[in-house]
CSV table of C-alpha atoms in Angstrom, one decimal:
chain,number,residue,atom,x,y,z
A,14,UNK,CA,26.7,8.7,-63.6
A,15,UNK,CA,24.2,11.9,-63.1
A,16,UNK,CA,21.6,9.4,-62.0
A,17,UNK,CA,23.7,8.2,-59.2
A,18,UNK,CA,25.0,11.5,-58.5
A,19,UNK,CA,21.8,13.2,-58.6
A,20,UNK,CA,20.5,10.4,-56.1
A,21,UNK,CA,23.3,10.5,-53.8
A,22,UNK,CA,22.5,14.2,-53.7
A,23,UNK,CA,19.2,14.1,-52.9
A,24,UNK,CA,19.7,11.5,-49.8
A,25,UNK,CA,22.0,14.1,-48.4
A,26,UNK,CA,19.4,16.3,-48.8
A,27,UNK,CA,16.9,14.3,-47.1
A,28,UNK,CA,19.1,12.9,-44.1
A,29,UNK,CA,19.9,16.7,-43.5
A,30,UNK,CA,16.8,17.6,-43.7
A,31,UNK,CA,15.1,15.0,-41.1
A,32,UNK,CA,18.6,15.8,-39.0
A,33,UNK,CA,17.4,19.7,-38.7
A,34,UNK,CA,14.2,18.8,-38.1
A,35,UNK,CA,14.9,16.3,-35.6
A,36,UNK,CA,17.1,18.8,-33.9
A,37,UNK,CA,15.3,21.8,-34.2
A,38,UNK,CA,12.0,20.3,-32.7
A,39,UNK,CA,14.2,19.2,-29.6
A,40,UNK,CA,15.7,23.0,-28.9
A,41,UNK,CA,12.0,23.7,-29.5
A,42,UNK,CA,11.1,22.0,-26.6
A,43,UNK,CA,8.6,19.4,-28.3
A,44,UNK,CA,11.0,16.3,-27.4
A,45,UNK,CA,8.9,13.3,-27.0
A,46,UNK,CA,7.9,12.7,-22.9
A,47,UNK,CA,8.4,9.5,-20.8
A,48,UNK,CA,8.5,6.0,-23.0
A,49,UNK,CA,6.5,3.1,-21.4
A,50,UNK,CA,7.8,0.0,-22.7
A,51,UNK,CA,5.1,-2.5,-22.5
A,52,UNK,CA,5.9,-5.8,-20.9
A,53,UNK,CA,4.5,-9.3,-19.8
A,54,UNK,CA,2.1,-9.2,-16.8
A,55,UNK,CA,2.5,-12.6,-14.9
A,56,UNK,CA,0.1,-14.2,-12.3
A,57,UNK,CA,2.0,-15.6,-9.4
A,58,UNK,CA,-1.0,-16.7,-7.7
A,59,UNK,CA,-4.8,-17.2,-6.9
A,60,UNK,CA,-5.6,-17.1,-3.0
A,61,UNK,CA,-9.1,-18.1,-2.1
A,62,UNK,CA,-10.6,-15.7,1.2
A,63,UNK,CA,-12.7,-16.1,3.8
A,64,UNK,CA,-12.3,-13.0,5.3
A,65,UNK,CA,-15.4,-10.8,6.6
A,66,UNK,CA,-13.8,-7.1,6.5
A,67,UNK,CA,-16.0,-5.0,9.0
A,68,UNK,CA,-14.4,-1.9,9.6
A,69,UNK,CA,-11.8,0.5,8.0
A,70,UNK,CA,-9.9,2.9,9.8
A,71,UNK,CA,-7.9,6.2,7.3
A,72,UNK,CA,-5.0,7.5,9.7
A,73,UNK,CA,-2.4,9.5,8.6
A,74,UNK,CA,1.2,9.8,10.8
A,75,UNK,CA,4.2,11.7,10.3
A,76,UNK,CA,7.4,9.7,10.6
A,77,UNK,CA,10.2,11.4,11.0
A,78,UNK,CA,13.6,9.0,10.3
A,79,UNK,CA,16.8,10.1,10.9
A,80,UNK,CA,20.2,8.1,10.4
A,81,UNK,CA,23.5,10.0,11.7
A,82,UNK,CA,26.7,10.2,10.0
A,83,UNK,CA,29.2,6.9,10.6
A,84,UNK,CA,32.3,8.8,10.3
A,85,UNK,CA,34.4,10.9,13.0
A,86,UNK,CA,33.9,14.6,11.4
A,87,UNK,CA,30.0,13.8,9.8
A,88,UNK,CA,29.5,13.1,14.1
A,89,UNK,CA,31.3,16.1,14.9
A,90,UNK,CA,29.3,18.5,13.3
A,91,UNK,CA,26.4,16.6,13.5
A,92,UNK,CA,25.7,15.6,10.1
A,93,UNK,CA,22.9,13.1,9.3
A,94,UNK,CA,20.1,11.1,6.2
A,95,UNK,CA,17.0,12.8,7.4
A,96,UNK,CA,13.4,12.0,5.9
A,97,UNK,CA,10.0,13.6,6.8
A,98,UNK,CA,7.4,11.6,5.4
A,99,UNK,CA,3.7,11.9,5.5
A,100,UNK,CA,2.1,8.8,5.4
A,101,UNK,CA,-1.9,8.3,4.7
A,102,UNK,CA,-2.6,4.7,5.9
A,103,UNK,CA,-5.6,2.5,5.5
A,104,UNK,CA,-6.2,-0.4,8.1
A,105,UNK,CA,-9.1,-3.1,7.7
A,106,UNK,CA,-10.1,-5.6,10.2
A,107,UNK,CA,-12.8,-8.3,10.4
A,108,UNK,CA,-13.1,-11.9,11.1
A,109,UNK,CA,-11.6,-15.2,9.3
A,110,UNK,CA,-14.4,-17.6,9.0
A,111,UNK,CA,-12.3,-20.4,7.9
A,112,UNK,CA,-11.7,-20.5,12.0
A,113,UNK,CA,-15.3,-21.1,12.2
A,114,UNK,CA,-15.5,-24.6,13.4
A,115,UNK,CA,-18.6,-27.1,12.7
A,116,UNK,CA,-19.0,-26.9,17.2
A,117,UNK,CA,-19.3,-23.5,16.5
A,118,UNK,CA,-22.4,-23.0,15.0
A,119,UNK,CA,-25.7,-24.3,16.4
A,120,UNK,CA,-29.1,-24.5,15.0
A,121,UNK,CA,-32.3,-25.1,17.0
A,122,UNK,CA,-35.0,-24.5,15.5
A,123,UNK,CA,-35.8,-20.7,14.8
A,124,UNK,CA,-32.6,-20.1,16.8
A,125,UNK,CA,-29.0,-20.1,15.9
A,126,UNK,CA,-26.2,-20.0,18.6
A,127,UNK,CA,-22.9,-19.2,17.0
A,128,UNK,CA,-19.3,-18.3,18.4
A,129,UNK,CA,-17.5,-16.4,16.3
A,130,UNK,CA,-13.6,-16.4,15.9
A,131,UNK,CA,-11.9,-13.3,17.4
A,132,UNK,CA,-11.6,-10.4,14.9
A,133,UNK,CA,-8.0,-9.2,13.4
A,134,UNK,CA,-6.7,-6.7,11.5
A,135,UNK,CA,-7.0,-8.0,7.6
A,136,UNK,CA,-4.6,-5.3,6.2
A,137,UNK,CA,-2.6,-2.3,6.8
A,138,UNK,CA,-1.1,-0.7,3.6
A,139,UNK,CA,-0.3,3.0,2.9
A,140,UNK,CA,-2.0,5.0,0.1
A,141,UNK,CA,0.2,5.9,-2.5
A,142,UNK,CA,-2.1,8.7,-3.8
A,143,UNK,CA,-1.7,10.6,-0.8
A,144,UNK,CA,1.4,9.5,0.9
A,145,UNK,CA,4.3,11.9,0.4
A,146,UNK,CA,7.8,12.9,1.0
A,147,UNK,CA,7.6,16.1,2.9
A,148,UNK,CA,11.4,16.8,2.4
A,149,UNK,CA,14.6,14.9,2.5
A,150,UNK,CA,18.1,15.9,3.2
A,151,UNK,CA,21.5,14.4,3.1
A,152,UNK,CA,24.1,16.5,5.0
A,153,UNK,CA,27.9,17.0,4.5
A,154,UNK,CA,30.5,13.8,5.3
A,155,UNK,CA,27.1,12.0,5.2
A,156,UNK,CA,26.3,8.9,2.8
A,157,UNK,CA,23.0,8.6,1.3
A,158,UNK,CA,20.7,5.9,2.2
A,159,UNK,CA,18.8,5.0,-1.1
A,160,UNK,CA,16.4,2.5,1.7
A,161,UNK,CA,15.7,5.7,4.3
A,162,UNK,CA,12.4,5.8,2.6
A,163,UNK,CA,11.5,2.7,2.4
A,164,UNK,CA,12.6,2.0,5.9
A,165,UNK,CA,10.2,5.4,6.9
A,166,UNK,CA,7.0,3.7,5.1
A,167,UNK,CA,7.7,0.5,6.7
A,168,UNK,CA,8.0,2.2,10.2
A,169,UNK,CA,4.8,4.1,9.1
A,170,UNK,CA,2.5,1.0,8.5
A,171,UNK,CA,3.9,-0.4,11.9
A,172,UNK,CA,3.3,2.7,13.6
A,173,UNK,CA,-0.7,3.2,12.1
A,174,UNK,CA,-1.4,-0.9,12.6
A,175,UNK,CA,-0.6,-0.2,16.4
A,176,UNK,CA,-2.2,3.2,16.8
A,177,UNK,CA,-5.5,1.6,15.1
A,178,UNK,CA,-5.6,-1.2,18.4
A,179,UNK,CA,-5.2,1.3,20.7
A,180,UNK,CA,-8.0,3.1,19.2
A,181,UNK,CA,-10.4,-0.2,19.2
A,182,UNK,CA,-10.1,-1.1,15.9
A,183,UNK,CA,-10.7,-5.2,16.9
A,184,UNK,CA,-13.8,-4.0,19.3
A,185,UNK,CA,-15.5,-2.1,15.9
A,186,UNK,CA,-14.5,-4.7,13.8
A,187,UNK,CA,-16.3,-7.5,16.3
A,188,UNK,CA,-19.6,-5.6,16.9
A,189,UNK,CA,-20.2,-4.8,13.3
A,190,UNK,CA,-19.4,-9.1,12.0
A,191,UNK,CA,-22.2,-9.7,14.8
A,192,UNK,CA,-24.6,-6.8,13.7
A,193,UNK,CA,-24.1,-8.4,9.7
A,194,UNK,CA,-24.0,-12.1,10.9
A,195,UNK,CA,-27.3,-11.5,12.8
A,196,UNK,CA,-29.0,-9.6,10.0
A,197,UNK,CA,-27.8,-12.5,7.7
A,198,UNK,CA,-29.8,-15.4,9.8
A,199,UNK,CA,-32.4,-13.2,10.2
A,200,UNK,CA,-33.0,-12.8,6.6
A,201,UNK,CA,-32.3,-16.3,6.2
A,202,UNK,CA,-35.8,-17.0,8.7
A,203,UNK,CA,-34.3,-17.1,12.0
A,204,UNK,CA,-35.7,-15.1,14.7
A,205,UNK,CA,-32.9,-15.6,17.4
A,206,UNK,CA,-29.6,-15.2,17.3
A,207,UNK,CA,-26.9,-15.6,20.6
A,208,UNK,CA,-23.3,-15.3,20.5
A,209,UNK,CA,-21.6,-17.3,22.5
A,210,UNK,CA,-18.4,-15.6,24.1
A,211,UNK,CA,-15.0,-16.6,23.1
């Protein structure tokens, strides 16, 4: 009966013991940080590309996005979602040579006459490193959007896809495939190279 006491005692002791600790290391401030749980990373699927990027463009845009309230008094007083959002975007155009048809390429001799497809913008994503939320309010008798921002960055990468064709993205990207596809078949032997136009 002491044996069993004396035990039962000391796991009292103990449990108390790692409870204080516990608690006092958590009013200490030295609680544990974020938990990543590791989980399964699954391929969906394997693309083959024959893209020739060329170019990249690095704009940045500010989108302001700004949904009023759908009530009577939020519209009264003028009450509205608001985001400002700085977005950083990256735009990347070349040429798809899986358009290159077998008529399109010509070889005679020590010359090569080639028509290449027309150049197109490859990609057009947003940096995440440097693409922020500048501020974001919700006002009175107005709900909150939980898509605002996402509806921002997708107004964002349509906004910088058409400010990088105005600025003559597709003309870079064309001049630089024919400065590399020239230096390609002249390394290759050939001393002429014409492009035939589109």
């Amino acid at each position: 009966t002491r044996l069993v006491f004396s035990a039962s005692v000391a796991l009292v002791v103990l449990g108390v013991g790692l409870w204080l600790g516990v608690s006092l290391s958590r009013w200490a401030g030295a609680s544990p940080g974020p938990k990543m749980l590791n989980t399964a990373t699954v391929l969906q699927q394997v693309k083959t590309l024959s893209e020739l990027v060329t170019v990249q463009y690095v704009m940045e845009k500010v989108v302001v996005l700004e949904v009023p309230a759908d009530n009577i008094i939020g519209k009264m007083v003028g009450s509205q979602d608001r985001v400002l959002l700085l977005a950083h975007g990256i735009v990347k155009a070349g040429i798809n040579l899986q358009r290159l048809a077998p008529e399109d390429l010509q070889v005679n001799g020590k010359k090569v006459t080639i028509k290449l497809p027309p150049a197109e913008i490859t990609s057009c994503s947003l940096d995440e490193g440097l693409t922020k939320v500048i501020d974001r309010t919700t006002g009175l008798f107005t709900s909150f959007d939980k898509n605002l921002e996402q509806t921002a960055r997708q107004h964002a990468v349509e906004d910088i896809s058409r400010a990088a064709r105005t600025s003559g993205i597709l003309k870079d990207a064309d001049d630089r495939a024919r400065a590399q596809v020239k230096n390609l078949f002249t390394q290759l032997g050939f001393e002429e190279v014409e492009f035939l136009p589109r």
